[in-house]
mmCIF file of C-alpha atoms in Angstrom:
data_model
loop_
_atom_site.group_PDB
_atom_site.id
_atom_site.type_symbol
_atom_site.label_atom_id
_atom_site.label_comp_id
_atom_site.label_asym_id
_atom_site.label_seq_id
_atom_site.Cartn_x
_atom_site.Cartn_y
_atom_site.Cartn_z
ATOM 1 C CA UNK A 1 22.074 18.519 26.930
ATOM 2 C CA UNK A 2 21.571 21.788 26.621
ATOM 3 C CA UNK A 3 18.111 23.326 26.971
ATOM 4 C CA UNK A 4 17.817 24.552 23.556
ATOM 5 C CA UNK A 5 18.266 20.746 22.161
ATOM 6 C CA UNK A 6 16.008 19.482 24.883
ATOM 7 C CA UNK A 7 13.352 21.995 23.688
ATOM 8 C CA UNK A 8 14.180 21.040 19.808
ATOM 9 C CA UNK A 9 13.787 17.378 20.300
ATOM 10 C CA UNK A 10 10.318 17.760 22.843
ATOM 11 C CA UNK A 11 9.313 19.971 19.894
ATOM 12 C CA UNK A 12 9.859 17.012 17.517
ATOM 13 C CA UNK A 13 8.335 14.956 20.048
ATOM 14 C CA UNK A 14 5.285 16.955 20.293
ATOM 15 C CA UNK A 15 4.682 17.087 16.713
ATOM 16 C CA UNK A 16 5.308 13.601 16.480
ATOM 17 C CA UNK A 17 1.942 13.633 18.924
ATOM 18 C CA UNK A 18 0.192 14.383 15.970
ATOM 19 C CA UNK A 19 1.158 11.362 14.275
ATOM 20 C CA UNK A 20 -0.189 8.143 16.330
ATOM 21 C CA UNK A 21 1.448 5.238 14.631
ATOM 22 C CA UNK A 22 -1.220 3.138 13.734
ATOM 23 C CA UNK A 23 -2.831 3.824 17.324
ATOM 24 C CA UNK A 24 0.641 3.356 18.761
ATOM 25 C CA UNK A 25 -0.407 0.016 20.505
ATOM 26 C CA UNK A 26 2.591 -2.121 20.440
ATOM 27 C CA UNK A 27 4.982 0.289 19.798
ATOM 28 C CA UNK A 28 4.791 4.035 18.124
ATOM 29 C CA UNK A 29 7.979 3.164 15.961
ATOM 30 C CA UNK A 30 7.399 -0.208 15.291
ATOM 31 C CA UNK A 31 10.102 -0.906 18.201
ATOM 32 C CA UNK A 32 10.576 -3.745 20.294
ATOM 33 C CA UNK A 33 8.863 -2.326 23.895
ATOM 34 C CA UNK A 34 11.383 -3.553 26.196
ATOM 35 C CA UNK A 35 14.339 -3.831 24.305
ATOM 36 C CA UNK A 36 17.590 -1.922 25.367
ATOM 37 C CA UNK A 37 18.612 -1.519 22.011
ATOM 38 C CA UNK A 38 16.104 0.484 20.567
ATOM 39 C CA UNK A 39 13.959 3.418 21.327
ATOM 40 C CA UNK A 40 10.341 2.477 22.769
ATOM 41 C CA UNK A 41 7.267 4.323 22.041
ATOM 42 C CA UNK A 42 3.863 3.277 22.972
ATOM 43 C CA UNK A 43 0.538 4.853 23.220
ATOM 44 C CA UNK A 44 -1.645 6.024 26.285
ATOM 45 C CA UNK A 45 -4.679 7.306 24.401
ATOM 46 C CA UNK A 46 -7.766 5.669 23.327
ATOM 47 C CA UNK A 47 -10.422 5.570 20.185
ATOM 48 C CA UNK A 48 -11.635 9.006 21.552
ATOM 49 C CA UNK A 49 -8.197 10.554 20.402
ATOM 50 C CA UNK A 50 -8.302 13.421 17.578
ATOM 51 C CA UNK A 51 -5.652 11.424 15.713
ATOM 52 C CA UNK A 52 -5.483 8.483 13.538
ATOM 53 C CA UNK A 53 -1.690 7.363 12.439
ATOM 54 C CA UNK A 54 -0.526 5.593 9.434
ATOM 55 C CA UNK A 55 3.133 5.222 10.062
ATOM 56 C CA UNK A 56 6.105 6.882 12.410
ATOM 57 C CA UNK A 57 9.637 5.752 11.532
ATOM 58 C CA UNK A 58 13.025 6.664 12.952
ATOM 59 C CA UNK A 59 16.106 6.993 11.494
ATOM 60 C CA UNK A 60 18.434 5.422 13.182
ATOM 61 C CA UNK A 61 17.014 3.313 15.368
ATOM 62 C CA UNK A 62 17.998 3.365 18.265
ATOM 63 C CA UNK A 63 18.655 7.173 18.004
ATOM 64 C CA UNK A 64 23.087 7.775 18.163
ATOM 65 C CA UNK A 65 24.465 10.434 20.184
ATOM 66 C CA UNK A 66 26.220 13.055 17.676
ATOM 67 C CA UNK A 67 24.125 11.655 14.749
ATOM 68 C CA UNK A 68 21.187 13.633 13.101
ATOM 69 C CA UNK A 69 17.725 11.897 13.988
ATOM 70 C CA UNK A 70 15.042 11.925 11.323
ATOM 71 C CA UNK A 71 11.301 11.821 11.847
ATOM 72 C CA UNK A 72 9.036 10.370 9.175
ATOM 73 C CA UNK A 73 5.294 10.110 10.209
ATOM 74 C CA UNK A 74 2.223 10.199 8.453
ATOM 75 C CA UNK A 75 -1.724 10.373 10.256
ATOM 76 C CA UNK A 76 -4.906 11.527 9.591
ATOM 77 C CA UNK A 77 -6.356 14.125 12.003
ATOM 78 C CA UNK A 78 -10.385 13.712 12.517
ATOM 79 C CA UNK A 79 -10.789 17.501 13.126
ATOM 80 C CA UNK A 80 -8.777 20.419 12.676
ATOM 81 C CA UNK A 81 -6.066 21.146 15.202
ATOM 82 C CA UNK A 82 -6.342 25.096 16.769
ATOM 83 C CA UNK A 83 -4.807 27.369 18.829
ATOM 84 C CA UNK A 84 -4.666 27.068 22.249
ATOM 85 C CA UNK A 85 -3.997 23.168 21.955
ATOM 86 C CA UNK A 86 -1.413 22.164 24.031
ATOM 87 C CA UNK A 87 1.186 19.379 25.064
ATOM 88 C CA UNK A 88 1.787 18.424 28.411
ATOM 89 C CA UNK A 89 5.800 16.941 28.525
ATOM 90 C CA UNK A 90 7.096 14.934 31.130
ATOM 91 C CA UNK A 91 10.786 14.320 30.804
ATOM 92 C CA UNK A 92 12.793 11.832 33.086
ATOM 93 C CA UNK A 93 16.224 10.689 32.982
ATOM 94 C CA UNK A 94 16.271 7.543 34.982
ATOM 95 C CA UNK A 95 13.788 8.264 37.895
ATOM 96 C CA UNK A 96 14.748 12.223 38.049
ATOM 97 C CA UNK A 97 12.323 14.111 36.593
ATOM 98 C CA UNK A 98 14.240 16.811 34.450
ATOM 99 C CA UNK A 99 11.454 18.628 32.972
ATOM 100 C CA UNK A 100 7.502 19.013 33.397
ATOM 101 C CA UNK A 101 5.964 21.758 31.183
ATOM 102 C CA UNK A 102 3.002 22.571 28.832
ATOM 103 C CA UNK A 103 3.925 23.771 25.235
ATOM 104 C CA UNK A 104 1.710 25.595 22.805
ATOM 105 C CA UNK A 105 1.374 23.172 20.150
ATOM 106 C CA UNK A 106 0.934 26.130 17.553
ATOM 107 C CA UNK A 107 4.377 27.284 18.729
ATOM 108 C CA UNK A 108 5.897 23.978 18.344
ATOM 109 C CA UNK A 109 4.616 23.202 15.032
ATOM 110 C CA UNK A 110 6.559 26.375 13.402
ATOM 111 C CA UNK A 111 9.823 24.478 14.625
ATOM 112 C CA UNK A 112 9.208 21.829 12.436
ATOM 113 C CA UNK A 113 7.386 23.827 9.305
ATOM 114 C CA UNK A 114 3.974 23.401 10.068
ATOM 115 C CA UNK A 115 1.510 26.245 10.942
ATOM 116 C CA UNK A 116 -1.913 26.552 12.787
ATOM 117 C CA UNK A 117 -4.604 25.815 12.694
ATOM 118 C CA UNK A 118 -3.534 22.272 11.690
ATOM 119 C CA UNK A 119 -6.311 21.325 9.068
ATOM 120 C CA UNK A 120 -8.508 18.386 9.525
ATOM 121 C CA UNK A 121 -7.488 15.371 7.068
ATOM 122 C CA UNK A 122 -3.825 13.750 6.044
ATOM 123 C CA UNK A 123 -0.698 14.885 7.964
ATOM 124 C CA UNK A 124 2.819 14.309 7.213
ATOM 125 C CA UNK A 125 5.957 15.173 9.110
ATOM 126 C CA UNK A 126 9.464 14.654 8.258
ATOM 127 C CA UNK A 127 12.151 16.389 10.511
ATOM 128 C CA UNK A 128 15.681 15.954 11.530
ATOM 129 C CA UNK A 129 17.149 17.120 14.826
ATOM 130 C CA UNK A 130 21.182 16.836 15.307
ATOM 131 C CA UNK A 131 21.823 14.848 18.318
ATOM 132 C CA UNK A 132 24.826 15.896 20.670
ATOM 133 C CA UNK A 133 27.539 14.096 21.173
ATOM 134 C CA UNK A 134 27.588 14.773 25.153
ATOM 135 C CA UNK A 135 23.761 13.290 25.864
ATOM 136 C CA UNK A 136 24.579 11.592 29.205
ATOM 137 C CA UNK A 137 24.395 8.058 29.057
ATOM 138 C CA UNK A 138 21.252 6.548 30.413
ATOM 139 C CA UNK A 139 17.467 5.871 30.346
ATOM 140 C CA UNK A 140 15.374 8.882 29.280
ATOM 141 C CA UNK A 141 11.329 8.620 29.484
ATOM 142 C CA UNK A 142 9.063 10.856 27.904
ATOM 143 C CA UNK A 143 5.458 11.631 28.277
ATOM 144 C CA UNK A 144 3.575 13.684 26.087
ATOM 145 C CA UNK A 145 -0.335 14.476 25.976
ATOM 146 C CA UNK A 146 -1.589 16.425 23.255
ATOM 147 C CA UNK A 147 -4.895 18.263 24.185
ATOM 148 C CA UNK A 148 -7.241 20.744 22.625
ATOM 149 C CA UNK A 149 -7.152 23.255 25.590
ATOM 150 C CA UNK A 150 -9.747 25.273 23.678
ATOM 151 C CA UNK A 151 -11.940 26.807 26.865
ATOM 152 C CA UNK A 152 -15.070 24.103 27.654
ATOM 153 C CA UNK A 153 -13.199 21.598 24.904
ATOM 154 C CA UNK A 154 -10.159 20.167 27.017
ATOM 155 C CA UNK A 155 -10.301 16.928 24.577
ATOM 156 C CA UNK A 156 -7.351 14.701 23.869
ATOM 157 C CA UNK A 157 -5.744 14.743 20.668
ATOM 158 C CA UNK A 158 -3.209 12.165 21.563
ATOM 159 C CA UNK A 159 -0.811 10.417 24.447
ATOM 160 C CA UNK A 160 2.368 8.643 23.791
ATOM 161 C CA UNK A 161 5.190 7.615 25.851
ATOM 162 C CA UNK A 162 8.872 7.049 24.899
ATOM 163 C CA UNK A 163 11.959 5.611 25.994
ATOM 164 C CA UNK A 164 15.333 5.468 24.733
ATOM 165 C CA UNK A 165 18.433 4.390 26.216
ATOM 166 C CA UNK A 166 21.456 5.990 25.380
ATOM 167 C CA UNK A 167 24.787 3.700 25.830
ATOM 168 C CA UNK A 168 28.082 5.020 26.788
#
C-alpha cells in the first residue's frame, strides 16, 4: 500500500475518532467483534472522553480491495477541538508494526473538508476513499488515540481500535 493512501486512510480514521459511535462499546461500526468477514472497531476510551457519537457506518463492510470505502458518522463534541490536538496512531500488519506516528488533528481534518477549531456540538462526517487493488492480504490493526494536546491540558478526545482482514 503506498504511503499517500495509507496517510489518507489514517486521516479518515483520525476523523472517525472524533465521532465515537454510541461510545463504541461492542463495535464502532456495529460490527461483530471477532468476525473475519467484517471490520471490527472498538473503543478504548471512557465516559470522560470529549466525544459522544450517534453512529458510524462503513460501506462496504467488510472493506474491499480496489473499491471505494465510505465512512458516514455523526456525534456530539462536549467542547471545541482546537489547534494543538493530536491523534497518536499505531498500524500493524499481523504482528509487524508498519507505522507509529502522531498526526496533527487539525491537519487531518482538512483532508476530510473540516476546519479547526472544530466547534462544540453536533458533528457529521461523510468521506469516501478509494482502496487500492494491491493491498496485501492479511490482518491490519489500528490503534488511534485523539487527545487535546494543548500545553497543560492533555485530555483524551477519544480512543479506538480497529481490525480489518483483507482476503487474497
